[in-house]
Short mmCIF file of C-alpha atoms and ligand atoms in Angstrom, two decimals:
data_model
loop_
_atom_site.label_atom_id
_atom_site.label_comp_id
_atom_site.label_asym_id
_atom_site.label_seq_id
_atom_site.Cartn_x
_atom_site.Cartn_y
_atom_site.Cartn_z
CA MET A 1 74.93 109.66 111.70
CA GLY A 2 76.68 107.02 110.53
CA LEU A 3 79.95 107.52 107.75
CA GLU A 4 78.13 111.60 107.12
CA GLN A 5 78.95 112.68 110.37
CA TYR A 6 83.35 112.62 109.74
CA LYS A 7 81.87 113.93 106.92
CA GLY A 8 84.37 116.97 108.11
CA ASP A 9 87.46 114.78 109.69
CA MET A 10 87.42 112.93 106.00
CA GLU A 11 87.53 116.47 103.90
CA MET A 12 90.83 117.36 106.79
CA CYS A 13 92.86 114.12 105.78
CA CYS A 14 95.59 116.26 103.61
CA ARG A 15 97.08 113.10 101.35
CA CYS A 16 100.28 113.55 103.74
CA SER A 17 100.51 109.97 104.61
CA ALA A 18 101.42 110.22 108.10
CA CYS A 19 99.13 107.80 108.15
CA LYS A 20 101.50 104.62 106.69
CA TRP A 21 104.82 105.43 109.05
CA VAL A 22 105.92 105.53 112.35
CA PRO A 23 106.09 109.72 113.18
CA MET A 24 109.15 110.96 111.85
CA GLN A 25 110.52 111.47 115.28
CA ARG A 26 110.34 107.91 116.00
CA VAL A 27 111.86 106.43 113.27
CA ALA A 28 114.69 104.49 114.35
CA GLY A 29 115.55 103.21 111.33
CA PHE A 30 114.79 101.81 107.31
CA LYS A 31 113.43 98.50 108.73
CA PHE A 32 110.62 98.45 110.93
CA ALA A 33 109.71 102.03 110.35
CA ASN A 34 106.06 101.78 108.63
CA VAL A 35 102.74 101.19 110.73
CA CYS A 36 100.18 99.85 108.27
CA PRO A 37 99.74 96.12 107.61
CA SER A 38 97.23 97.19 104.93
CA ILE A 39 99.66 99.92 102.89
CA SER A 40 102.62 97.51 103.10
CA ARG A 41 101.41 94.28 101.60
CA TYR A 42 99.22 96.72 98.81
CA ASP A 43 101.00 99.16 97.89
CA PHE A 44 98.66 101.29 96.40
CA HIS A 45 97.28 104.89 98.72
CA SER A 46 93.92 104.07 98.76
CA TYR A 47 94.66 100.76 100.81
CA CYS A 48 96.00 103.35 103.56
CA GLY A 49 94.04 104.90 106.44
CA GLY A 50 93.99 108.21 104.87
CA GLY A 51 93.31 106.66 101.70
CA ARG A 52 89.94 104.67 103.30
CA LEU A 53 88.85 108.36 104.26
CA ASN A 54 89.03 109.46 100.59
CA ILE A 55 87.16 106.93 99.57
CA GLY A 56 84.74 107.32 102.16
CA SER A 57 84.37 111.24 101.80
CA ALA A 58 83.72 110.39 97.94
CA MET A 59 80.84 107.31 98.07
CA LEU A 60 79.31 110.30 100.16
CA LYS A 61 79.53 113.21 96.98
CA LYS A 62 78.22 109.74 95.30
CA ALA A 63 81.86 110.00 93.73
CA VAL A 64 82.31 106.65 93.26
CA SER A 65 80.25 102.89 93.37
CA TYR A 66 80.62 100.04 94.80
CA THR A 67 82.92 97.84 93.14
CA PRO A 68 85.45 94.69 93.95
CA ARG A 69 88.40 96.56 93.70
CA LEU A 70 86.78 98.51 96.62
CA LEU A 71 85.02 96.63 98.33
CA ASP A 72 89.14 94.53 98.45
CA ILE A 73 90.47 98.06 99.70
CA VAL A 74 87.14 98.26 102.30
CA TYR A 75 87.80 94.29 103.94
CA ASN A 76 92.01 94.36 103.82
CA CYS A 77 92.21 96.24 106.68
CA GLN A 78 92.71 95.09 109.79
CA MET A 79 90.89 97.27 111.73
CA CYS A 80 94.46 97.96 114.00
CA GLY A 81 94.08 101.54 114.49
CA ALA A 82 97.98 102.26 113.71
CA CYS A 83 96.67 104.63 111.12
CA GLY A 84 94.48 107.11 113.44
CA VAL A 85 97.83 106.53 116.08
CA SER A 86 100.25 108.48 113.51
CA CYS A 87 97.87 110.46 112.03
CA ASN A 88 97.26 111.84 115.35
CA TYR A 89 100.56 112.47 116.16
CA ALA A 90 100.15 116.14 114.54
CA MET A 91 96.12 116.53 113.30
CA ASP A 92 93.17 116.82 115.21
CA MET A 93 91.32 114.76 113.13
CA GLU A 94 89.00 111.05 113.39
CA VAL A 95 90.14 108.34 111.72
CA MET A 96 89.62 104.97 112.75
CA GLU A 97 85.90 106.54 113.55
CA PRO A 98 84.68 106.83 109.65
CA ILE A 99 87.03 103.74 108.69
CA THR A 100 84.52 101.61 111.16
CA GLU A 101 81.42 103.66 109.61
CA PHE A 102 82.63 103.47 106.08
CA ARG A 103 82.36 98.91 107.11
CA ILE A 104 79.30 99.65 108.92
CA LYS A 105 77.72 100.94 105.86
CA CYS A 106 79.02 98.91 103.73
CA VAL A 107 76.90 95.91 105.47
CA GLU A 108 73.91 98.26 105.33
CA ASP A 109 73.95 98.27 101.83
CA GLY A 110 74.48 94.30 101.80
CA LYS A 111 78.31 94.62 100.23
CA THR A 112 79.22 91.95 102.79
CA HIS A 113 82.35 89.79 102.57
CA PRO A 114 81.12 85.76 102.11
CA ALA A 115 83.83 85.00 104.99
CA LEU A 116 82.65 87.03 107.36
CA ASP A 117 78.49 86.64 106.34
CA LYS A 118 79.54 83.53 107.69
CA VAL A 119 81.55 84.30 111.23
CA ILE A 120 78.21 86.30 111.26
CA ALA A 121 75.95 83.55 111.33
CA GLY A 122 77.66 81.31 113.17
CA LEU A 123 77.80 84.13 115.91
CA ARG A 124 73.75 84.21 115.76
CA LYS A 125 73.65 80.47 116.08
CA ASN A 126 75.92 79.79 118.72
CA GLY A 127 76.94 83.06 120.66
CA SER A 128 80.69 82.69 119.05
CA MET A 129 82.45 84.27 116.19
CA VAL A 130 84.56 81.40 115.89
CA PRO A 131 82.89 77.81 114.91
CA VAL A 132 81.95 76.10 118.52
CA LYS A 133 83.68 72.18 119.14
CA GLY A 134 81.45 71.15 122.68
CA LYS A 135 80.17 72.71 125.59
CA ARG A 136 81.83 76.55 126.13
CA GLY A 137 83.03 75.90 129.49
CA ALA A 138 84.93 72.56 128.42
CA TRP A 139 88.51 74.38 129.41
CA ALA A 140 87.44 74.53 132.83
CA SER A 141 86.50 70.67 133.58
CA GLY A 142 89.20 69.12 135.86
CA LEU A 143 88.84 72.59 137.76
CA LYS A 144 86.37 73.48 140.41
CA LEU A 145 85.51 77.00 139.63
CA LYS A 146 83.05 78.90 140.63
CA ASP A 147 79.48 79.63 138.13
CA ALA A 148 79.22 83.61 138.69
CA THR A 149 75.64 82.98 137.16
CA LYS A 150 75.01 81.15 140.32
CA GLU A 151 76.83 81.87 142.98
CA LYS A 152 77.48 85.52 143.64
CA VAL A 153 81.77 86.94 143.14
CA ASP A 154 84.16 89.54 143.41
CA VAL A 155 85.36 89.14 139.89
CA LEU A 156 83.87 87.54 136.41
CA LEU A 157 86.27 85.97 134.20
CA HIS A 158 85.41 86.25 130.60
CA VAL A 159 87.09 83.92 128.62
CA GLY A 160 86.37 85.38 125.25
CA ASP A 161 85.44 82.73 122.07
CA LEU A 162 88.22 81.25 120.57
CA THR A 163 89.96 80.58 124.23
CA SER A 164 87.03 78.87 125.12
CA TYR A 165 86.24 76.85 121.58
CA ASP A 166 89.63 75.96 120.40
CA PRO A 167 91.42 73.63 122.43
CA SER A 168 95.07 73.96 121.90
CA LEU A 169 94.68 77.73 123.67
CA HIS A 170 92.86 75.71 126.81
CA LYS A 171 96.39 75.62 128.42
CA LEU A 172 95.44 79.66 128.84
CA ALA A 173 92.20 79.65 130.35
CA LYS A 174 93.77 77.48 132.57
CA ALA A 175 96.25 79.33 133.91
CA THR A 176 94.38 82.61 134.28
CA ALA A 177 92.58 80.41 136.78
CA ARG A 178 95.40 78.81 138.08
CA ILE A 179 96.61 82.15 139.01
CA LEU A 180 93.32 83.59 140.19
CA GLU A 181 93.08 80.68 142.21
CA LYS A 182 97.05 81.37 143.32
CA ALA A 183 95.90 84.68 144.66
CA GLY A 184 92.70 83.99 146.54
CA VAL A 185 90.75 85.92 144.18
CA ASP A 186 87.30 85.35 144.75
CA PHE A 187 85.87 84.65 141.35
CA GLY A 188 83.59 82.85 138.74
CA ILE A 189 83.01 81.75 135.14
CA ALA A 190 80.65 81.61 133.56
CA GLY A 191 80.78 78.36 131.92
CA ASP A 192 78.69 77.47 128.68
CA ALA A 193 76.04 80.97 129.72
CA GLU A 194 79.22 82.76 128.80
CA THR A 195 78.48 84.68 125.84
CA SER A 196 80.65 86.46 122.54
CA CYS A 197 81.62 90.21 123.63
CA GLY A 198 80.45 90.81 119.72
CA GLY A 199 83.69 93.16 119.10
CA GLU A 200 84.58 92.24 116.42
CA ALA A 201 81.34 91.85 114.85
CA TYR A 202 81.25 96.24 115.29
CA GLU A 203 84.52 95.85 113.63
CA MET A 204 83.66 94.10 111.03
CA GLY A 205 80.41 96.04 110.80
CA TYR A 206 77.93 94.14 111.97
CA LYS A 207 77.11 96.60 114.40
CA ASP A 208 73.35 95.49 115.81
CA ASP A 209 74.90 91.89 116.29
CA PHE A 210 77.34 93.49 118.21
CA LEU A 211 74.32 95.33 120.48
CA THR A 212 72.75 92.50 120.31
CA GLN A 213 75.37 91.05 122.31
CA ALA A 214 76.27 93.21 124.68
CA LYS A 215 73.33 93.94 125.76
CA LYS A 216 73.08 90.15 126.80
CA ASN A 217 76.47 90.64 128.23
CA MET A 218 75.39 93.65 130.41
CA ALA A 219 71.97 91.66 130.98
CA LEU A 220 74.38 88.72 132.97
CA ILE A 221 76.10 90.77 134.29
CA LYS A 222 73.54 92.40 136.04
CA GLU A 223 71.82 89.66 136.59
CA ALA A 224 74.45 88.55 138.38
CA ARG A 225 75.33 91.41 140.60
CA ILE A 226 79.07 91.66 138.40
CA LYS A 227 81.03 94.61 139.78
CA THR A 228 85.01 93.66 137.72
CA VAL A 229 84.92 91.96 134.49
CA VAL A 230 88.57 90.56 134.23
CA THR A 231 89.51 89.72 130.27
CA ALA A 232 91.59 86.26 129.35
CA SER A 233 91.49 88.08 125.89
CA PRO A 234 91.95 92.32 124.54
CA HIS A 235 89.08 91.49 122.35
CA PRO A 236 86.31 91.22 125.50
CA TYR A 237 88.57 93.77 127.17
CA HIS A 238 88.31 96.35 124.64
CA ALA A 239 84.62 95.59 123.72
CA PHE A 240 83.36 95.49 127.42
CA LYS A 241 85.27 98.89 128.42
CA VAL A 242 86.00 100.77 125.10
CA LEU A 243 82.76 100.14 122.70
CA TYR A 244 80.01 99.42 126.03
CA ASP A 245 81.20 102.43 127.19
CA LYS A 246 81.22 104.35 123.25
CA PHE A 247 76.77 102.97 123.58
CA LYS A 248 76.65 103.33 126.74
CA LEU A 249 76.00 100.20 127.86
CA LYS A 250 78.87 99.29 130.59
CA GLY A 251 77.26 101.58 133.59
CA GLU A 252 79.52 100.76 136.45
CA LEU A 253 81.26 98.18 135.97
CA LYS A 254 85.24 98.13 136.25
CA VAL A 255 87.04 96.49 133.54
CA LEU A 256 90.33 94.49 133.34
CA HIS A 257 92.52 92.94 131.10
CA ILE A 258 94.33 90.46 133.28
CA SER A 259 97.58 91.44 132.77
CA GLU A 260 96.76 94.66 134.86
CA TYR A 261 95.08 92.50 137.76
CA ILE A 262 98.13 90.28 138.00
CA GLN A 263 99.97 93.47 138.50
CA GLN A 264 97.44 94.75 140.46
CA LEU A 265 98.00 91.16 142.59
CA MET A 266 101.37 91.61 142.38
CA LYS A 267 101.65 94.57 144.04
CA ASP A 268 99.75 94.13 146.82
CA GLY A 269 101.79 91.04 147.66
CA ARG A 270 99.09 87.97 146.70
CA LEU A 271 100.89 86.83 143.69
CA LYS A 272 105.33 86.11 144.00
CA PRO A 273 107.56 85.20 141.58
CA ARG A 274 109.56 83.73 142.87
CA LYS A 275 111.07 80.87 140.21
CA LYS A 276 113.17 81.92 138.35
CA VAL A 277 112.68 81.79 134.34
CA ASP A 278 115.22 81.68 132.08
CA LEU A 279 114.13 83.12 128.98
CA ALA A 280 115.70 86.41 126.89
CA VAL A 281 112.28 87.83 125.49
CA THR A 282 110.46 90.13 123.69
CA TYR A 283 106.61 91.38 124.08
CA HIS A 284 104.39 92.06 121.55
CA ASP A 285 101.57 95.26 122.22
CA PRO A 286 98.38 93.34 121.42
CA CYS A 287 96.36 96.24 119.57
CA HIS A 288 93.44 96.32 121.46
CA LEU A 289 94.68 96.24 124.53
CA GLY A 290 97.08 99.54 123.33
CA ARG A 291 95.93 102.01 121.32
CA LEU A 292 92.31 100.32 120.29
CA GLY A 293 91.99 99.62 124.60
CA GLU A 294 92.50 103.44 125.65
CA PRO A 295 89.05 104.07 127.32
CA TRP A 296 86.34 106.28 125.18
CA ILE A 297 85.76 109.56 125.95
CA HIS A 298 82.60 111.36 126.34
CA TRP A 299 82.69 114.60 123.71
CA GLN A 300 79.41 116.50 123.25
CA GLY A 301 79.76 120.20 121.46
CA LYS A 302 79.74 121.37 117.99
CA LYS A 303 81.92 122.66 115.19
CA VAL A 304 82.37 126.53 115.43
CA PRO A 305 81.79 128.11 112.19
CA GLY A 306 83.99 128.64 108.91
CA ASP A 307 86.94 126.40 107.42
CA ARG A 308 88.75 125.45 110.00
CA PHE A 309 87.88 122.35 111.96
CA VAL A 310 87.90 123.80 115.03
CA PHE A 311 84.91 122.69 118.28
CA ASP A 312 83.22 124.41 121.05
CA PRO A 313 84.23 123.05 123.79
CA PRO A 314 87.60 121.90 121.91
CA LYS A 315 87.51 118.20 121.07
CA LYS A 316 89.85 115.60 122.76
CA TYR A 317 90.95 112.92 120.44
CA ARG A 318 92.15 109.28 121.17
CA ARG A 319 96.11 109.45 119.96
CA GLY A 320 96.56 106.27 121.66
CA THR A 321 98.72 106.74 124.34
CA GLN A 322 95.97 106.09 126.79
CA GLY A 323 96.22 102.10 126.46
CA VAL A 324 98.25 99.60 128.23
CA TYR A 325 101.79 99.47 128.29
CA GLU A 326 102.68 98.53 131.31
CA PRO A 327 101.28 96.54 133.45
CA PRO A 328 102.18 93.56 131.44
CA ARG A 329 106.12 94.42 130.82
CA ASP A 330 106.10 95.50 135.03
CA VAL A 331 104.77 91.91 135.64
CA LEU A 332 107.36 90.36 133.06
CA LYS A 333 110.06 92.09 134.71
CA SER A 334 108.99 90.76 137.85
CA ILE A 335 109.65 87.21 136.63
CA PRO A 336 113.34 86.16 137.97
CA GLY A 337 115.70 85.42 135.45
CA LEU A 338 113.01 86.99 132.36
CA LYS A 339 115.79 89.07 129.92
CA LEU A 340 113.26 91.62 128.03
CA THR A 341 114.55 93.60 125.32
CA GLU A 342 111.72 95.91 122.99
CA MET A 343 111.06 95.38 119.31
CA THR A 344 111.13 98.43 117.13
CA ARG A 345 108.19 99.31 116.89
CA ILE A 346 106.60 99.13 120.48
CA LYS A 347 103.67 100.58 122.45
CA GLU A 348 100.76 102.70 120.49
CA TYR A 349 103.10 102.33 117.61
CA ALA A 350 103.19 98.77 117.83
CA TRP A 351 102.61 96.48 114.18
CA CYS A 352 99.47 94.19 114.11
CA CYS A 353 100.31 90.50 115.02
CA GLY A 354 97.77 89.78 111.96
CA ALA A 355 94.77 88.76 112.81
CA GLY A 356 92.48 91.70 113.29
CA GLY A 357 89.53 93.50 111.48
CA GLY A 358 87.78 89.67 110.09
CA VAL A 359 91.24 89.61 107.84
CA SER A 360 92.09 85.98 109.27
CA ASP A 361 88.86 85.10 107.45
CA SER A 362 88.83 87.04 104.62
CA ASN A 363 92.27 86.93 103.62
CA PRO A 364 94.43 84.30 105.93
CA GLU A 365 97.61 85.03 103.29
CA PHE A 366 97.41 88.36 104.27
CA SER A 367 97.02 87.94 108.23
CA ARG A 368 100.17 85.40 108.11
CA TRP A 369 101.62 87.85 105.81
CA THR A 370 101.10 90.30 108.95
CA ALA A 371 102.33 88.32 111.72
CA ARG A 372 105.45 87.08 109.26
CA GLU A 373 107.03 90.84 109.29
CA ARG A 374 106.19 90.96 113.21
CA ILE A 375 108.01 87.46 113.82
CA GLU A 376 111.22 89.10 112.02
CA GLU A 377 110.93 91.96 113.48
CA ALA A 378 111.42 89.81 117.12
CA GLU A 379 113.82 88.22 115.78
CA SER A 380 116.12 91.16 114.95
CA THR A 381 115.79 91.62 118.73
CA GLY A 382 117.89 88.51 119.88
CA ALA A 383 114.36 87.19 121.66
CA GLU A 384 114.07 83.74 121.92
CA ALA A 385 110.41 84.12 122.64
CA LEU A 386 107.40 86.22 121.43
CA VAL A 387 105.57 86.83 124.93
CA THR A 388 101.87 88.87 123.86
CA ALA A 389 99.21 89.06 125.65
CA CYS A 390 96.12 87.75 123.56
CA PRO A 391 95.05 84.44 122.66
CA LYS A 392 94.42 85.55 119.40
CA CYS A 393 97.71 87.03 118.18
CA GLU A 394 99.06 83.69 120.05
CA LYS A 395 97.60 81.22 117.81
CA THR A 396 98.14 83.90 114.58
CA PHE A 397 101.95 83.61 115.57
CA SER A 398 102.31 80.29 116.37
CA GLU A 399 101.04 79.34 112.72
CA ALA A 400 102.82 81.64 110.59
CA ILE A 401 106.84 80.56 113.31
CA GLU A 402 105.38 76.84 111.67
CA ALA A 403 105.29 78.16 108.52
CA THR A 404 108.03 79.49 107.79
CA GLY A 405 110.34 77.27 110.75
CA SER A 406 111.48 80.41 112.35
CA ARG A 407 113.10 78.99 115.87
CA LEU A 408 110.82 81.85 117.51
CA LYS A 409 108.61 80.53 120.55
CA VAL A 410 105.75 82.34 121.47
CA TYR A 411 103.79 82.67 124.62
CA ASP A 412 101.03 84.23 126.71
CA ILE A 413 102.05 86.41 129.52
CA VAL A 414 100.04 83.81 132.09
CA GLU A 415 101.94 81.33 131.09
CA LEU A 416 105.31 82.59 132.22
CA VAL A 417 103.58 83.93 135.22
CA GLU A 418 101.88 80.31 136.49
CA GLN A 419 105.46 79.44 135.20
CA ALA A 420 106.80 82.12 137.96
CA ILE A 421 104.72 81.03 140.84
CA GLU A 422 104.92 77.69 141.03
S1 SF4 B 501 94.42 110.31 107.88
FE1 SF4 B 501 95.80 111.81 108.43
S2 SF4 B 501 98.26 111.07 107.83
FE2 SF4 B 501 97.04 109.79 106.81
S3 SF4 B 501 97.08 110.94 104.77
FE3 SF4 B 501 95.10 111.82 105.63
S4 SF4 B 501 95.68 113.45 106.90
FE4 SF4 B 501 97.24 112.62 106.76
S1 SF4 B 502 93.49 99.97 110.79
FE1 SF4 B 502 95.61 99.50 110.72
S2 SF4 B 502 95.23 97.91 108.20
FE2 SF4 B 502 93.60 99.57 108.42
S3 SF4 B 502 94.29 101.49 107.17
FE3 SF4 B 502 94.41 101.92 109.36
S4 SF4 B 502 97.16 100.93 109.85
FE4 SF4 B 502 96.01 100.39 107.67
#
């Protein structure tokens, strides 16, 4: 188990470097052809997806040992999944799974990053991956929302750590709640009882802490007899839908991101965006809603003996194509007056905002560098605003825009929907 189970995948890497780029057949030009923030920033092969597999493979053979440089490579990865998608355009092999297992191994071996240790200490103490300020459910004060831990509801709205504790993002949780109210959805929140989904702890390598959080969340859901969870952020969406399923903890729970749910409510005629929002926008696909949000595939089988990497039954790979791409676009297109222009790297080939894999805590400079590249790409479309569907992306972009003096505005999709239905 652990990293060992991906020995064959790691040895299969032929060092072709396709994991650094948008696939050749889809490259639109010299600019914005790269997909991996890490290799683009550090310009040394070990920092790309393939390089990380080569190191993992060498580690299993005891050909390398932990050094400060090796750990620099491990922790300067956004865990965004773009390398896996580009590799799997042609190759049948796991990329993100061994990269994740390598991080888990680092944590098990005590080779952690101090900034991430601090985040995890906060998680263990407060059930939050971000610093705690006030009460978790304080964002809902003034709104008369049902407490899903006490009253029966059709839908649990899970807000997430960052939106709960960052007062500058409370507007997103409030907009989400007002949209659901407007559509007449019978929903509730867990308020102060809500706890971190734990997904980011897993990506940082702290598997046991992730499992603790996953079990806590599923116990709350079972106790409240919740059948559907709607998440306001792609991070809990990815955790509940993909990771909890991977570890067989999800059961029959239905998990929807707010953009999927709004699309459904619009189709059903329960939300009607009638008010004009005159704005030229471009849309950023959050990694955890897009390629990483693709459902988990449970596979059981064995490798066919011999040199070739062939399995019986054939193994299916998550190639990023089944992520949530159309619902947010459909929602934006339904808003009168709004003009959507696409960036060069979209959907499974989207460039990360810079906040993944704990990098915003361990290396904020790299995080801002990554965000600036996306802002430049957004500006190249001529859009007035960059729209995303993730509070973490919104915060990362807003901070980078403030630092660069760009005139681009940033919105979460729920802010524009709320304007259109008022
Ligand atoms: S990870 Fe895949 S795309 Fe990257 S170098 Fe290895 S085989 Fe090539
Ligand atoms: S997960 Fe993202 S940052 Fe890390 S190696 Fe892959 S593409 Fe690069």
